[in-house]
DNA sequence: AGCTCATGTGAACGGCTTTTACATGAGCCG
DNA sequence: CGGCTCATGTAAAAGCCGTTCACATGAGCT
């Protein structure tokens, strides 16, 4: 009856060799399936082929495993946002919107990370490393907002970059957690979450006085790269939303 | 040692008399304290002074209790949003922003409900009654957006009300779940969550072409009520954000 | 070859969820 | 009033999980 476990053991020996990593991977899969709440320490151990007590050699407790995953998640998140931002190329507004799409893409493609980071209820502030990682990710948005704010049309008061960053973050997180994940994604929407967020951001930027109908703006921005005939996903003609019937 | 339980029993008799309600209240308190994930069926039973098996006479399982709470939450939510909207008085934009503040206020003041509704991970779509309640609440925002959209400045394409409603919802939910609750509220922000959301909505509405500097707009809106010298929390002079230094 | 210590095991404790058989007593019926 | 019935409660038990502890194993160093 227990030949399974014995065989497992025979295959890999008494010592696993890479248990910590195996546990992280197992947990990632389980969280993606059943959410951080449904994820079980014992299940991860089973999946790695070790006893229920083994994980305690690598993580103080279940929460520490979760924190480790959230930590990695923030790091990957930061890296993806940074890549999307691409230092503002080919122009600030285009790059800014690409960051928004990257946010949603991450939430969709890495549900386990996203869950651990934002929906697991673990106290980010209680863990300095975690908090720092979270802050580094946010700083990508913040830096992008900074560049954008610097381009504010002359004559109008310049919007605080920090505020813009918080606004953008809240929009992206709102769309992701309400419409882009799990079964909530099944709400019938008139448009895809990506389109929804893109329109939202465009309208917001327009509210700040940024020209958004054509990119790059014909304003004072020095194009770091010759503008390509970009953006198959750019603004549809007639504004950020489809043409009204 | 067990005089406690015996005494409890002596006080209220073998039958509790109102266990279902007592369990709901207990659960509400527990969820507010420890989150939906940390909430325990057994704990609620203990708090109500009954055995661990008693709750099963009133709820199929732990999830059904959670669903009941979410259901009530959506109902109260709807009622509070409806009150805040007040049928668009004294003017549409003012009322619209009041709905935004009511959203945040609900998230802050009823953390247990909000948690059960949006953060407990229970499948809203799987429960028709729950889904319907959720939809009714959203419809308040949707109706408000409808009224607002009808006031779109002439000459510009009229924004779809559904899209506006989804945008506003995502902003409110984003701000609430990132900045307005639990320990995440401790992120040092340059402004309160309420101010943050208010500015976000105002900038967004401006992006749609709505005049937001003074309310009621001097546009075509027929004021249903003589405009009061309202809004101690209205737009500060100089735009939706504070004056830039 | 032998020692040591990181890593893994099994057993055990307490707590939770859920089921089952049984107990209680409130409300109804004659 | 006496007795029946059934909703509502209880205790006990099975199965799972998290966590701890004493003990086993074997990889790597000397």
Coordinates of C-alpha atoms (C1' of nucleotides) in Angstrom, one line a residue:
Chain A
X1 CA 0.0 0.0 0.0
X2 CA 2.7 2.4 0.8
X3 CA 5.0 1.4 -2.1
X4 CA 4.4 4.8 -3.5
X5 CA 6.1 6.6 -0.7
X6 CA 8.8 4.0 -0.5
X7 CA 9.5 4.2 -4.2
X8 CA 9.6 8.0 -4.0
X9 CA 12.1 7.7 -1.3
X10 CA 14.1 5.1 -3.3
X11 CA 14.2 7.4 -6.2
X12 CA 15.5 10.4 -4.4
X13 CA 17.1 9.0 -1.2
X14 CA 16.4 10.0 2.3
X15 CA 17.4 13.6 1.6
X16 CA 15.4 15.5 -0.9
X17 CA 18.2 17.7 -2.0
X18 CA 16.2 20.7 -3.1
X19 CA 13.2 20.7 -0.8
X20 CA 12.9 24.4 -0.3
X21 CA 12.6 25.1 -3.9
X22 CA 10.3 22.1 -4.5
X23 CA 8.0 23.4 -1.7
X24 CA 7.8 26.8 -3.2
X25 CA 6.9 25.4 -6.6
X26 CA 4.3 23.1 -5.1
X27 CA 2.8 25.9 -3.1
X28 CA 2.7 28.1 -6.2
X29 CA 0.7 25.5 -8.0
X30 CA -1.7 24.9 -5.1
X31 CA -2.3 28.6 -4.6
X32 CA -3.0 29.1 -8.2
X33 CA -5.6 26.3 -8.0
X34 CA -7.3 26.9 -4.7
X35 CA -6.2 30.3 -3.5
X36 CA -3.9 31.2 -0.7
X37 CA -6.7 30.4 1.8
X38 CA -7.2 26.9 0.6
X39 CA -3.5 26.2 0.3
X40 CA -2.2 23.6 2.8
X41 CA 1.3 23.1 4.2
X42 CA 0.7 19.4 4.3
X43 CA -0.4 19.3 0.7
X44 CA 2.8 21.0 -0.4
X45 CA 4.8 18.5 1.5
X46 CA 2.9 15.6 0.0
X47 CA 3.4 17.0 -3.4
X48 CA 7.1 17.2 -2.8
X49 CA 7.1 13.6 -1.5
X50 CA 8.2 14.3 2.0
X51 CA 6.6 14.0 5.4
X52 CA 4.4 16.8 6.9
X53 CA 7.2 17.8 9.3
X54 CA 9.9 18.3 6.7
X55 CA 8.9 21.7 5.6
X56 CA 9.6 23.0 9.0
X57 CA 13.3 22.6 8.3
X58 CA 13.0 25.3 5.7
X59 CA 10.2 27.6 6.8
X60 CA 9.3 28.6 10.3
X61 CA 5.6 28.0 9.6
X62 CA 3.0 28.2 6.8
X63 CA 3.0 31.9 6.9
X64 CA 6.7 32.2 6.2
X65 CA 6.2 30.1 3.0
X66 CA 3.5 32.4 2.0
X67 CA 5.7 35.4 2.7
X68 CA 8.5 33.9 0.6
X69 CA 6.1 33.5 -2.3
X70 CA 4.9 37.1 -1.9
X71 CA 8.4 38.3 -1.8
X72 CA 9.3 36.5 -5.1
X73 CA 6.1 37.8 -6.5
X74 CA 7.0 41.4 -5.8
X75 CA 10.4 40.9 -7.4
X76 CA 9.0 39.4 -10.5
X77 CA 6.3 42.1 -10.6
X78 CA 8.9 44.8 -10.3
X79 CA 10.9 43.2 -13.1
X80 CA 7.9 43.0 -15.4
X81 CA 6.8 46.5 -14.7
X82 CA 10.3 47.8 -15.3
X83 CA 10.5 45.9 -18.6
X84 CA 7.1 47.3 -19.7
X85 CA 8.1 50.9 -18.8
X86 CA 11.3 50.5 -20.8
X87 CA 12.4 53.8 -19.5
X88 CA 9.6 55.6 -21.3
X89 CA 10.2 54.5 -24.8
X90 CA 9.1 55.2 -27.4
X91 CA 7.2 58.0 -25.6
X92 CA 6.0 58.5 -22.1
X93 CA 2.3 58.1 -22.6
X94 CA 2.7 54.9 -24.6
X95 CA 5.1 53.4 -22.1
X96 CA 2.8 54.4 -19.2
X97 CA -0.1 52.5 -20.7
X98 CA 2.1 49.5 -21.3
X99 CA 2.8 49.5 -17.6
X100 CA -0.9 49.3 -17.0
X101 CA -1.3 46.4 -19.3
X102 CA 1.7 44.7 -17.7
X103 CA 0.0 45.0 -14.4
X104 CA -3.1 43.2 -15.6
X105 CA -1.0 40.7 -17.5
X106 CA 0.8 39.8 -14.3
X107 CA -2.4 39.4 -12.3
X108 CA -3.8 37.2 -15.0
X109 CA -0.7 35.1 -15.8
X110 CA 0.6 34.7 -12.2
X111 CA -2.5 34.3 -10.1
X112 CA -0.6 32.6 -7.4
X113 CA 1.9 35.4 -7.0
X114 CA -0.8 38.0 -7.2
X115 CA -2.9 36.2 -4.7
X116 CA -0.1 35.8 -2.2
X117 CA 0.9 39.5 -2.7
X118 CA -2.5 41.2 -2.5
X119 CA -5.2 38.8 -1.4
X120 CA -3.7 36.4 1.1
X121 CA -4.2 38.8 4.0
X122 CA -0.7 38.5 5.2
X123 CA 0.7 41.5 7.0
X124 CA 3.1 43.1 4.5
X125 CA 4.0 45.8 6.9
X126 CA 5.1 43.3 9.5
X127 CA 7.9 42.0 7.3
X128 CA 10.5 44.6 6.4
X129 CA 11.9 42.6 3.4
X130 CA 8.4 42.1 2.0
X131 CA 7.6 45.7 2.5
X132 CA 10.8 46.8 0.8
X133 CA 10.1 44.5 -2.2
X134 CA 6.5 45.9 -2.4
X135 CA 7.9 49.4 -2.3
X136 CA 10.4 48.7 -5.0
X137 CA 7.6 47.5 -7.3
X138 CA 5.5 50.5 -6.6
X139 CA 8.5 52.8 -7.3
X140 CA 8.4 51.7 -10.9
X141 CA 5.0 53.2 -11.2
X142 CA 6.0 56.1 -9.2
X143 CA 9.0 56.8 -11.4
X144 CA 6.9 56.6 -14.5
X145 CA 4.4 59.0 -13.0
X146 CA 7.2 61.3 -12.2
X147 CA 8.3 61.4 -15.8
X148 CA 4.7 61.9 -16.9
X149 CA 4.1 64.7 -14.4
X150 CA 7.1 66.5 -15.8
X151 CA 5.3 66.7 -19.1
X152 CA 2.2 68.3 -17.7
X153 CA 0.9 70.9 -20.1
X154 CA 2.3 74.3 -19.3
X155 CA -0.1 76.8 -17.7
X156 CA -1.8 74.2 -15.5
X157 CA -0.7 73.3 -12.0
X158 CA 1.6 70.3 -12.1
X159 CA 0.0 67.2 -10.6
X160 CA 1.9 65.5 -7.8
X161 CA 3.6 62.4 -9.2
X162 CA 3.0 60.5 -6.0
X163 CA -0.7 61.1 -6.3
X164 CA -0.8 60.1 -9.9
X165 CA 1.1 56.9 -9.1
X166 CA -1.4 56.0 -6.3
X167 CA -4.3 56.7 -8.6
X168 CA -2.9 54.5 -11.4
X169 CA -2.1 51.8 -8.9
X170 CA -5.6 51.8 -7.5
X171 CA -7.2 51.7 -11.0
X172 CA -5.0 48.7 -12.0
X173 CA -5.6 46.9 -8.8
X174 CA -9.3 47.6 -8.8
X175 CA -9.7 46.3 -12.4
X176 CA -7.5 43.3 -11.7
X177 CA -9.2 42.2 -8.6
X178 CA -12.8 42.9 -9.6
X179 CA -12.8 41.8 -13.3
X180 CA -9.6 40.1 -14.2
X181 CA -9.3 37.1 -11.9
X182 CA -11.0 34.0 -10.7
X183 CA -14.7 33.7 -11.2
X184 CA -15.2 37.4 -10.9
X185 CA -13.7 37.5 -14.4
X186 CA -16.9 36.0 -15.6
X187 CA -19.0 39.1 -15.0
X188 CA -20.3 40.0 -18.4
X189 CA -18.4 43.1 -19.3
X190 CA -18.9 45.3 -22.3
X191 CA -15.2 45.2 -22.9
X192 CA -12.1 43.3 -21.8
X193 CA -10.4 44.2 -18.6
X194 CA -7.4 45.4 -20.6
X195 CA -9.6 47.7 -22.6
X196 CA -11.4 48.8 -19.5
X197 CA -8.2 49.8 -17.8
X198 CA -6.7 51.4 -20.8
X199 CA -9.8 53.6 -21.3
X200 CA -9.8 54.5 -17.6
X201 CA -6.2 55.6 -17.6
X202 CA -6.6 57.6 -20.8
X203 CA -9.6 59.4 -19.5
X204 CA -7.7 60.1 -16.3
X205 CA -4.7 61.4 -18.1
X206 CA -6.9 63.6 -20.3
X207 CA -8.4 65.0 -17.1
X208 CA -4.9 66.0 -16.1
X209 CA -4.6 67.8 -19.4
X210 CA -2.4 65.4 -21.2
X211 CA -3.1 65.0 -24.9
X212 CA -4.0 61.5 -25.5
X213 CA -5.6 61.4 -28.9
X214 CA -2.3 60.9 -30.7
X215 CA 0.9 59.7 -29.4
X216 CA 3.5 60.8 -29.0
X217 CA 2.1 64.1 -28.0
X218 CA 3.0 67.0 -30.1
X219 CA 4.0 68.8 -27.0
X220 CA 7.4 69.5 -25.5
X221 CA 8.4 65.8 -25.2
X222 CA 11.7 65.0 -26.8
X223 CA 11.1 61.6 -28.4
X224 CA 14.0 59.4 -27.2
X225 CA 13.4 57.2 -30.2
X226 CA 11.8 57.9 -33.5
X227 CA 8.1 57.2 -33.0
X228 CA 7.1 54.0 -34.6
X229 CA 3.8 53.5 -36.2
X230 CA 3.0 51.8 -33.0
X231 CA 0.1 50.6 -30.9
X232 CA -2.2 48.1 -32.6
X233 CA -3.8 48.5 -29.2
X234 CA -3.7 52.2 -29.2
X235 CA -6.6 54.5 -28.7
X236 CA -9.4 53.8 -31.1
X237 CA -10.6 56.7 -33.2
X238 CA -13.2 58.7 -31.4
X239 CA -11.8 58.7 -28.0
X240 CA -10.8 56.1 -25.3
X241 CA -14.1 54.3 -25.7
X242 CA -15.7 52.8 -28.7
X243 CA -17.9 54.9 -30.9
X244 CA -21.2 55.6 -29.2
X245 CA -24.1 54.2 -31.1
Chain B
X1 CA -14.1 23.6 35.3
X2 CA -17.0 23.4 33.0
X3 CA -19.3 25.4 35.2
X4 CA -19.1 28.1 32.6
X5 CA -20.8 26.1 30.0
X6 CA -23.3 24.7 32.5
X7 CA -24.1 28.2 33.7
X8 CA -24.6 29.4 30.2
X9 CA -26.9 26.6 29.6
X10 CA -28.8 27.3 32.8
X11 CA -29.3 30.9 31.8
X12 CA -30.7 30.2 28.4
X13 CA -32.1 26.7 28.6
X14 CA -31.4 23.8 26.3
X15 CA -32.6 25.7 23.3
X16 CA -30.9 28.9 22.4
X17 CA -33.9 30.5 20.8
X18 CA -32.1 32.7 18.4
X19 CA -29.0 30.8 17.4
X20 CA -29.0 31.7 13.8
X21 CA -28.9 35.4 14.4
X22 CA -26.4 35.0 17.3
X23 CA -24.1 33.1 15.0
X24 CA -24.2 35.7 12.3
X25 CA -23.4 38.4 14.9
X26 CA -20.6 36.4 16.3
X27 CA -19.1 35.7 12.9
X28 CA -19.3 39.3 12.0
X29 CA -17.3 40.2 15.0
X30 CA -14.7 37.5 14.4
X31 CA -14.3 38.4 10.8
X32 CA -13.8 42.0 11.6
X33 CA -11.1 40.9 14.0
X34 CA -9.2 38.2 12.2
X35 CA -10.5 38.3 8.6
X36 CA -12.6 35.8 6.8
X37 CA -9.8 33.4 6.5
X38 CA -9.1 33.3 10.2
X39 CA -12.7 33.1 11.2
X40 CA -13.8 29.7 12.6
X41 CA -17.1 28.0 12.7
X42 CA -16.2 26.5 16.1
X43 CA -15.3 29.9 17.5
X44 CA -18.6 31.4 16.5
X45 CA -20.4 28.5 18.2
X46 CA -18.4 28.9 21.3
X47 CA -19.2 32.6 21.4
X48 CA -22.8 31.8 21.1
X49 CA -22.5 29.4 23.9
X50 CA -23.4 26.3 22.0
X51 CA -21.6 23.1 20.9
X52 CA -19.6 22.9 17.8
X53 CA -22.2 20.9 16.0
X54 CA -25.1 23.2 16.7
X55 CA -24.4 25.7 13.8
X56 CA -25.1 22.9 11.4
X57 CA -28.8 23.1 12.2
X58 CA -28.8 26.5 10.7
X59 CA -26.1 26.5 8.0
X60 CA -25.1 23.7 5.7
X61 CA -21.5 24.5 6.4
X62 CA -19.0 27.2 7.1
X63 CA -19.2 28.6 3.6
X64 CA -23.0 29.1 3.8
X65 CA -22.6 31.2 6.9
X66 CA -20.0 33.3 5.0
X67 CA -22.4 33.6 2.1
X68 CA -25.2 34.8 4.3
X69 CA -22.9 37.5 5.7
X70 CA -21.9 38.5 2.2
X71 CA -25.5 38.6 1.2
X72 CA -26.4 40.9 4.1
X73 CA -23.4 42.9 3.3
X74 CA -24.4 43.5 -0.3
X75 CA -27.9 44.6 0.9
X76 CA -26.6 47.1 3.4
X77 CA -24.1 48.2 0.9
X78 CA -26.8 48.9 -1.6
X79 CA -28.8 50.7 0.9
X80 CA -25.9 53.0 1.9
X81 CA -25.0 53.7 -1.7
X82 CA -28.6 54.5 -2.5
X83 CA -28.8 56.9 0.5
X84 CA -25.6 58.6 -0.6
X85 CA -26.8 59.0 -4.1
X86 CA -30.0 60.5 -2.9
X87 CA -31.4 60.5 -6.4
X88 CA -28.7 63.0 -7.5
X89 CA -29.5 65.8 -5.1
X90 CA -28.5 68.5 -4.9
X91 CA -26.7 68.1 -8.1
X92 CA -25.4 65.1 -10.0
X93 CA -21.7 65.6 -9.6
X94 CA -21.9 66.3 -5.9
X95 CA -24.1 63.2 -5.4
X96 CA -21.8 61.1 -7.5
X97 CA -18.8 62.0 -5.3
X98 CA -20.9 61.3 -2.2
X99 CA -21.4 57.8 -3.5
X100 CA -17.7 57.4 -3.8
X101 CA -17.2 58.5 -0.2
X102 CA -20.0 56.2 0.9
X103 CA -18.2 53.3 -0.7
X104 CA -15.0 54.0 1.3
X105 CA -17.0 54.6 4.4
X106 CA -18.6 51.3 4.1
X107 CA -15.3 49.5 3.6
X108 CA -13.9 51.2 6.6
X109 CA -16.9 51.0 9.0
X110 CA -18.0 47.5 8.0
X111 CA -14.8 45.6 7.5
X112 CA -16.4 42.3 8.2
X113 CA -19.0 42.8 5.5
X114 CA -16.5 44.1 3.1
X115 CA -14.2 41.3 3.7
X116 CA -16.9 38.7 3.2
X117 CA -18.1 40.4 0.1
X118 CA -14.9 41.0 -1.7
X119 CA -12.0 39.4 0.0
X120 CA -13.1 36.1 1.3
X121 CA -12.6 34.3 -2.0
X122 CA -16.1 32.8 -2.0
X123 CA -17.5 32.2 -5.4
X124 CA -20.1 34.9 -5.8
X125 CA -21.2 33.6 -9.2
X126 CA -22.0 30.2 -7.8
X127 CA -24.7 31.6 -5.6
X128 CA -27.6 33.2 -7.6
X129 CA -29.0 35.1 -4.6
X130 CA -25.6 36.5 -3.8
X131 CA -24.9 37.4 -7.4
X132 CA -28.2 39.1 -7.6
X133 CA -27.6 41.1 -4.4
X134 CA -24.2 42.1 -5.7
X135 CA -25.7 43.2 -9.0
X136 CA -28.3 45.3 -7.2
X137 CA -25.6 47.1 -5.3
X138 CA -23.6 47.7 -8.5
X139 CA -26.8 49.0 -10.2
X140 CA -26.8 52.0 -7.8
X141 CA -23.5 53.1 -9.2
X142 CA -24.6 52.2 -12.7
X143 CA -27.8 54.3 -12.4
X144 CA -25.8 57.2 -11.0
X145 CA -23.4 56.9 -14.0
X146 CA -26.3 56.9 -16.3
X147 CA -27.6 60.2 -15.0
X148 CA -24.1 61.6 -15.2
X149 CA -23.5 60.4 -18.7
X150 CA -26.7 62.1 -19.8
X151 CA -25.1 65.4 -18.7
X152 CA -22.1 64.9 -20.9
X153 CA -21.1 68.2 -22.4
X154 CA -22.6 68.6 -25.9
X155 CA -20.3 68.2 -28.8
X156 CA -18.3 65.4 -27.4
X157 CA -19.2 61.8 -27.8
X158 CA -21.3 60.6 -24.9
X159 CA -19.4 58.1 -22.7
X160 CA -21.1 54.7 -22.1
X161 CA -22.6 54.8 -18.6
X162 CA -21.8 51.1 -18.0
X163 CA -18.1 51.9 -18.7
X164 CA -18.2 54.8 -16.4
X165 CA -19.8 52.8 -13.7
X166 CA -17.1 50.1 -14.0
X167 CA -14.4 52.7 -13.9
X168 CA -15.7 54.3 -10.8
X169 CA -16.2 50.9 -9.1
X170 CA -12.7 49.9 -9.9
X171 CA -11.3 53.1 -8.5
X172 CA -13.3 52.9 -5.3
X173 CA -12.5 49.2 -4.8
X174 CA -8.8 49.8 -5.6
X175 CA -8.5 52.6 -3.1
X176 CA -10.4 50.7 -0.5
X177 CA -8.5 47.5 -0.7
X178 CA -5.1 49.0 -1.1
X179 CA -5.1 52.0 1.2
X180 CA -8.2 52.0 3.3
X181 CA -8.2 48.7 5.2
X182 CA -6.3 46.6 7.6
X183 CA -2.6 47.2 7.9
X184 CA -2.3 48.4 4.3
X185 CA -4.0 51.5 5.6
X186 CA -0.7 52.3 7.4
X187 CA 1.2 53.0 4.1
X188 CA 2.2 56.5 4.5
X189 CA 0.2 58.4 2.0
X190 CA 0.4 62.1 1.1
X191 CA -3.4 62.3 1.6
X192 CA -6.3 60.4 3.1
X193 CA -7.9 57.6 1.2
X194 CA -11.0 59.7 0.9
X195 CA -9.1 62.6 -0.6
X196 CA -7.3 60.3 -2.8
X197 CA -10.4 58.8 -4.3
X198 CA -12.1 62.1 -4.5
X199 CA -9.3 63.6 -6.5
X200 CA -9.1 60.5 -8.7
X201 CA -12.8 60.7 -9.5
X202 CA -12.7 64.4 -10.2
X203 CA -9.8 64.1 -12.6
X204 CA -11.5 61.3 -14.3
X205 CA -14.7 63.2 -14.7
X206 CA -12.8 66.2 -16.0
X207 CA -11.2 63.8 -18.5
X208 CA -14.7 63.1 -19.7
X209 CA -15.4 66.8 -20.2
X210 CA -17.4 67.4 -17.0
X211 CA -16.9 70.7 -15.4
X212 CA -15.7 70.0 -11.9
X213 CA -14.3 73.2 -10.6
X214 CA -17.6 74.5 -9.3
X215 CA -20.6 72.6 -8.5
X216 CA -23.3 72.5 -9.6
X217 CA -22.0 72.9 -13.1
X218 CA -23.1 75.9 -14.9
X219 CA -23.9 73.7 -17.8
X220 CA -27.3 72.4 -18.8
X221 CA -28.1 70.7 -15.6
X222 CA -31.5 71.6 -14.1
X223 CA -30.8 71.8 -10.4
X224 CA -33.5 69.7 -8.7
X225 CA -32.9 71.6 -5.5
X226 CA -31.5 75.1 -5.0
X227 CA -27.8 74.5 -4.6
X228 CA -26.7 74.9 -1.0
X229 CA -23.4 76.4 0.0
X230 CA -22.4 72.8 0.2
X231 CA -19.4 70.6 0.5
X232 CA -16.9 71.4 3.2
X233 CA -15.1 68.6 1.5
X234 CA -15.5 70.0 -2.0
X235 CA -12.7 70.6 -4.4
X236 CA -10.0 72.7 -2.9
X237 CA -9.1 75.8 -4.8
X238 CA -6.5 75.1 -7.5
X239 CA -7.9 71.8 -8.7
X240 CA -8.6 68.3 -7.4
X241 CA -5.2 68.2 -5.6
X242 CA -3.6 70.6 -3.2
X243 CA -1.6 73.4 -4.4
X244 CA 1.7 72.3 -5.8
X245 CA 4.6 73.8 -3.9
Chain C
dA1 C1' 37.2 6.0 9.0
dG2 C1' 34.7 8.6 12.0
dC3 C1' 32.2 12.8 13.5
dT4 C1' 28.8 16.3 13.0
dC5 C1' 25.1 18.7 11.8
dA6 C1' 21.7 19.8 8.3
dT7 C1' 17.8 17.5 6.8
dG8 C1' 14.1 14.2 7.0
dT9 C1' 10.8 10.8 9.8
dG10 C1' 7.1 9.2 12.8
dA11 C1' 4.3 9.9 16.6
dA12 C1' 1.7 12.8 19.3
dC13 C1' -1.2 17.1 20.7
dG14 C1' -4.7 20.2 20.1
dG15 C1' -7.9 22.4 17.1
dC16 C1' -11.2 22.5 13.2
dT17 C1' -15.0 20.6 10.1
dT18 C1' -18.4 17.6 9.5
dT19 C1' -21.4 13.5 10.4
dT20 C1' -24.1 10.5 13.4
dA21 C1' -26.8 8.8 17.0
dC22 C1' -29.1 10.5 20.8
dA23 C1' -31.4 14.2 24.1
dT24 C1' -34.5 18.0 25.1
dG25 C1' -38.4 20.5 25.2
dA26 C1' -41.8 23.9 22.6
dG27 C1' -45.9 23.6 20.3
dC28 C1' -49.8 21.3 18.9
dC29 C1' -53.7 17.9 19.1
dG30 C1' -57.1 15.5 21.4
Chain D
dC1 C1' -54.0 18.1 31.0
dG2 C1' -51.2 14.2 28.7
dG3 C1' -48.8 12.7 25.0
dC4 C1' -46.6 13.2 20.3
dT5 C1' -43.6 15.2 17.1
dC6 C1' -40.0 17.5 15.2
dA7 C1' -36.9 21.5 15.3
dT8 C1' -33.0 22.3 17.8
dG9 C1' -29.3 21.1 20.8
dT10 C1' -25.4 17.6 22.6
dA11 C1' -21.6 14.3 22.7
dA12 C1' -18.6 11.4 20.4
dA13 C1' -16.0 10.2 16.6
dA14 C1' -13.5 10.3 12.1
dG15 C1' -10.4 12.7 9.3
dC16 C1' -7.6 16.7 8.2
dC17 C1' -4.2 20.3 9.4
dG18 C1' -0.4 22.8 11.9
dT19 C1' 3.1 22.3 14.9
dT20 C1' 6.6 20.1 18.0
dC21 C1' 9.7 16.7 19.6
dA22 C1' 12.7 12.9 19.9
dC23 C1' 15.1 10.2 16.8
dA24 C1' 17.2 8.6 12.1
dT25 C1' 20.0 9.3 8.1
dG26 C1' 23.7 10.4 5.4
dA27 C1' 26.6 14.3 3.0
dG28 C1' 30.7 16.6 3.8
dC29 C1' 34.6 17.6 6.5
dT30 C1' 38.8 16.1 9.1

